[in-house]
XYZ file of N, CA and C in Angstrom:
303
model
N -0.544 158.648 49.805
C -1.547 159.517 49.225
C -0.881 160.737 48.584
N 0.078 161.208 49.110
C 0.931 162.823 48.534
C 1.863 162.524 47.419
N 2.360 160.989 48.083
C 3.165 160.497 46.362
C 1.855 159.882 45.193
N 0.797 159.862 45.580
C -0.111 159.782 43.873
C -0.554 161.199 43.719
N -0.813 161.956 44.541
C -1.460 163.361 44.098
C 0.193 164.057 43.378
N 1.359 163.740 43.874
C 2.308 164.794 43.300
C 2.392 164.051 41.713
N 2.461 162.757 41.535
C 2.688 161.774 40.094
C 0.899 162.482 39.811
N 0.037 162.749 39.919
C -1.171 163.369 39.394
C -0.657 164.831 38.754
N -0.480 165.643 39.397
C 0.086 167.048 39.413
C 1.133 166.947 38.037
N 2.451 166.089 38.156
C 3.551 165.981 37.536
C 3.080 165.817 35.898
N 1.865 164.786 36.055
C 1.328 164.140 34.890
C 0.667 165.370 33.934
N -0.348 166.036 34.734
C -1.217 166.650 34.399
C -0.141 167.942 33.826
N 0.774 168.314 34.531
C 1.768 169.402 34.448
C 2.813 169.039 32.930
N 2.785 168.062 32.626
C 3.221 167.212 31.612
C 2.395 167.114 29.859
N 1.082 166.856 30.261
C 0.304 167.103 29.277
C -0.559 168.782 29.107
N -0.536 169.683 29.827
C -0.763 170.807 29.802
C 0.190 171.014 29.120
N 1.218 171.121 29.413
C 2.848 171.915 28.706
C 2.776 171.605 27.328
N 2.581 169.778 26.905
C 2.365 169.460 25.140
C 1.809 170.367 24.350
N -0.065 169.676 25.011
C -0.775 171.363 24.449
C -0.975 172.258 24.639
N 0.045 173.309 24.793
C 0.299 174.686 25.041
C 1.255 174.950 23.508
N 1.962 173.727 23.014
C 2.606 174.128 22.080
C 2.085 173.783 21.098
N 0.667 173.030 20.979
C 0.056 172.709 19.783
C -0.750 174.325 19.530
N -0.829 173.989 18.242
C -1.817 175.132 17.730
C -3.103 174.892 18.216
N -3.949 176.397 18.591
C -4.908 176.244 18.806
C -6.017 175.928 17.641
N -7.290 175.314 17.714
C -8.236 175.241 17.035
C -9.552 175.140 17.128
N -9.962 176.906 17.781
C -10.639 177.274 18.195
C -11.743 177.432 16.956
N -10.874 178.139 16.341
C -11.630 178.884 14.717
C -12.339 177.774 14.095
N -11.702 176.411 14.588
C -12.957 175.388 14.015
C -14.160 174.933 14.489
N -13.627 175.035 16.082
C -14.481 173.962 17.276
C -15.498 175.270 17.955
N -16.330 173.989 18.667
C -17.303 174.858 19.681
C -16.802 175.385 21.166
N -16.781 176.956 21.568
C -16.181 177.519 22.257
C -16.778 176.990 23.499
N -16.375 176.938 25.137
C -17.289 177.163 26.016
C -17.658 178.189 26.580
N -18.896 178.068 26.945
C -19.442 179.476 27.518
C -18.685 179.586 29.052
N -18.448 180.498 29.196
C -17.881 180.800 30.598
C -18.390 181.597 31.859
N -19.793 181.268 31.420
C -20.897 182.072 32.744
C -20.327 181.187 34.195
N -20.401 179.867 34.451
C -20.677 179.165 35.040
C -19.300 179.361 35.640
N -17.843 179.296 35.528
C -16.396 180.060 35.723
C -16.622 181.774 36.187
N -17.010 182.318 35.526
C -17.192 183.843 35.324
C -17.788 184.340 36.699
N -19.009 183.160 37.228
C -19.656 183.926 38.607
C -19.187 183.323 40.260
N -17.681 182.311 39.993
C -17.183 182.207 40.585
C -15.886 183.330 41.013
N -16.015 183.729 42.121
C -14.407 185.131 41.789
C -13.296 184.311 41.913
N -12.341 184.637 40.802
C -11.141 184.292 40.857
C -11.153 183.400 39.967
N -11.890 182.144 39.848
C -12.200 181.126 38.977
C -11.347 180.841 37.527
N -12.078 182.044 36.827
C -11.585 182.313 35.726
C -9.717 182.542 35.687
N -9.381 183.347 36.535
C -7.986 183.617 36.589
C -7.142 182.250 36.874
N -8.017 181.595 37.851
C -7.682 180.262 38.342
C -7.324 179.463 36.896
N -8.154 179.206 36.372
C -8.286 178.266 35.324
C -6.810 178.786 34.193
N -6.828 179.831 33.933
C -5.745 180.957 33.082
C -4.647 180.711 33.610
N -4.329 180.556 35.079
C -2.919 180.205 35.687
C -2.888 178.713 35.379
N -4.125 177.916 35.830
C -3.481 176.666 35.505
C -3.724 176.094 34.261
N -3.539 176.797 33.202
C -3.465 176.210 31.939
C -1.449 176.515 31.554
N -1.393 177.661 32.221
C -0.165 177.952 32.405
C 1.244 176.896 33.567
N 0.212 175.871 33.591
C 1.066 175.191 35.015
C 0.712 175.569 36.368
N 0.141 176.530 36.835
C -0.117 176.689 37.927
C -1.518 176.456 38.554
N -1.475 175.684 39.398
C -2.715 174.706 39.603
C -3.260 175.009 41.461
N -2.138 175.874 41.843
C -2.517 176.518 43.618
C -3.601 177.298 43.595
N -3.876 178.128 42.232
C -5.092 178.560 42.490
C -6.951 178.018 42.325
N -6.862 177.207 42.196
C -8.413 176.522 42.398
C -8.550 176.439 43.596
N -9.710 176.576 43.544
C -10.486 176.118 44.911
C -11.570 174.921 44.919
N -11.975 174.467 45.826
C -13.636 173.612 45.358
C -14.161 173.824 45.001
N -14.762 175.700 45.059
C -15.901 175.679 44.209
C -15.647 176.821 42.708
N -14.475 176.845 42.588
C -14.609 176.968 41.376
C -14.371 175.813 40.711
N -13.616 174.372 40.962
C -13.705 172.949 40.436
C -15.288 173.138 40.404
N -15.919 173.104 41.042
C -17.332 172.680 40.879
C -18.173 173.642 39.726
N -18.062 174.652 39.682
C -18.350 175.545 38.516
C -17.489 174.713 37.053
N -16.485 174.441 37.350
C -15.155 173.347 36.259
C -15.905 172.196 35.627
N -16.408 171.504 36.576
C -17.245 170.297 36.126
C -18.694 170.663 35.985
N -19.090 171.681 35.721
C -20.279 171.693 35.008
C -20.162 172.256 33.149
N -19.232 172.437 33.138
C -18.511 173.153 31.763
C -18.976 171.811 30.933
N -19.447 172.021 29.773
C -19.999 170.740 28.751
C -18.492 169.631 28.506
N -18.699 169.055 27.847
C -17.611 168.443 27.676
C -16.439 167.953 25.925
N -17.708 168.971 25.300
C -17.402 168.566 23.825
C -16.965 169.966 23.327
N -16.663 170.831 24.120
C -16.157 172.313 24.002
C -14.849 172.451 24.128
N -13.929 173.628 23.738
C -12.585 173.951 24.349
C -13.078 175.485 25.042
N -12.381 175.358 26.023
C -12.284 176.997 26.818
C -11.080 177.883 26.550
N -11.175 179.021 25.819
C -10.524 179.858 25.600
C -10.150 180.541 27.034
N -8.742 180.447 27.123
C -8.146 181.153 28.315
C -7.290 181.901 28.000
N -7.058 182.156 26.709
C -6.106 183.661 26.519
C -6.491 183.140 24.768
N -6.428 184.823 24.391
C -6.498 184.797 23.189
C -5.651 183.702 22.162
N -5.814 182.786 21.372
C -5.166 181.764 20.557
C -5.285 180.769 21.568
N -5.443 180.417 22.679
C -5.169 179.337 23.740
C -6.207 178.926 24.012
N -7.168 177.939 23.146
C -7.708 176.849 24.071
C -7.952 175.546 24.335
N -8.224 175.313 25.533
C -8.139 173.771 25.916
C -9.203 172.859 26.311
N -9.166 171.762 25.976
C -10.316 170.856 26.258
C -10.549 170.978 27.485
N -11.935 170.803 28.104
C -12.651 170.897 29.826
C -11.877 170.176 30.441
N -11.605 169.166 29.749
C -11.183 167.863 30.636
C -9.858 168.065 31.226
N -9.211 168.840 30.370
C -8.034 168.932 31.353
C -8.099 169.666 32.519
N -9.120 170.613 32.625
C -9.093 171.043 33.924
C -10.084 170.591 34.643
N -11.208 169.649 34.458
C -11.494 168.493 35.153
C -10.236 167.405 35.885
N -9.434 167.883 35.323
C -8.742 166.377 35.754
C -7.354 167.059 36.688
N -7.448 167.947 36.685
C -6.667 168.807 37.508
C -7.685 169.004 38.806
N -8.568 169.128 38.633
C -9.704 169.556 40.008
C -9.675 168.321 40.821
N -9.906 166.965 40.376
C -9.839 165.852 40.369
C -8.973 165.374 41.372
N -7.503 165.390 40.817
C -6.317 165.684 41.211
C -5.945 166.511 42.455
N -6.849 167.516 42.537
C -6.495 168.707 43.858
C -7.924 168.172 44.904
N -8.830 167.975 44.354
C -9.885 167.300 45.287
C -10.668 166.235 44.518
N -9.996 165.086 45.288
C -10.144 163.970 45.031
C -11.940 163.348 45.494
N -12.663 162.659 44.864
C -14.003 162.472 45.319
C -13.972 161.751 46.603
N -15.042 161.873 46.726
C -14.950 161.129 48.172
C -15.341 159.083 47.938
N -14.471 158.388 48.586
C -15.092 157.231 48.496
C -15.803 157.081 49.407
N -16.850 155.773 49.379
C -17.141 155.138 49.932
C -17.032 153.515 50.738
């Protein structure tokens, strides 16, 4: 289980880093709103570190504030920098895995 969550982490840590060096293209696309991040504390900072690689700061319920974010949006996390939901869906994912049945 710790060797697929670290190859999860590695992966995700892998494609964050790509687009960090693509240009952003915000100025074209639809922004997300960030109420739903914003009234979680820390959340927001959370999300800002791990767009940066650092992924220790989420918690559950700011993932859960994460996956309510639309899905056809990018989230601006620093001025020029933003990124599709999904990647930090899939980082939450990754850190808390659903539950099976």
């Amino acid at each position: 289980m710790k060797l697929q969550q670290t190859k999860v982490m590695f992966f995700l840590l892998a494609l964050i880093s790509t687009l960090m060096f693509q240009p952003s293209e915000a100025h074209n696309t639809n922004l997300c709103p960030t109420t739903a991040i914003d009234n979680v504390p820390g959340c927001f900072d959370a999300v800002r570190k791990a767009a940066a690689g650092d992924f220790r700061w989420f918690t559950e319920v700011c993932c859960k504030a994460v996956r309510t974010l639309p899905d056809t949006c990018l989230l601006l996390v620093n001025p020029g920098q933003a990124y599709p939901t999904n990647i930090f869906r899939s980082i939450c994912i990754g850190k808390f895995p659903p539950l099976r049945h």
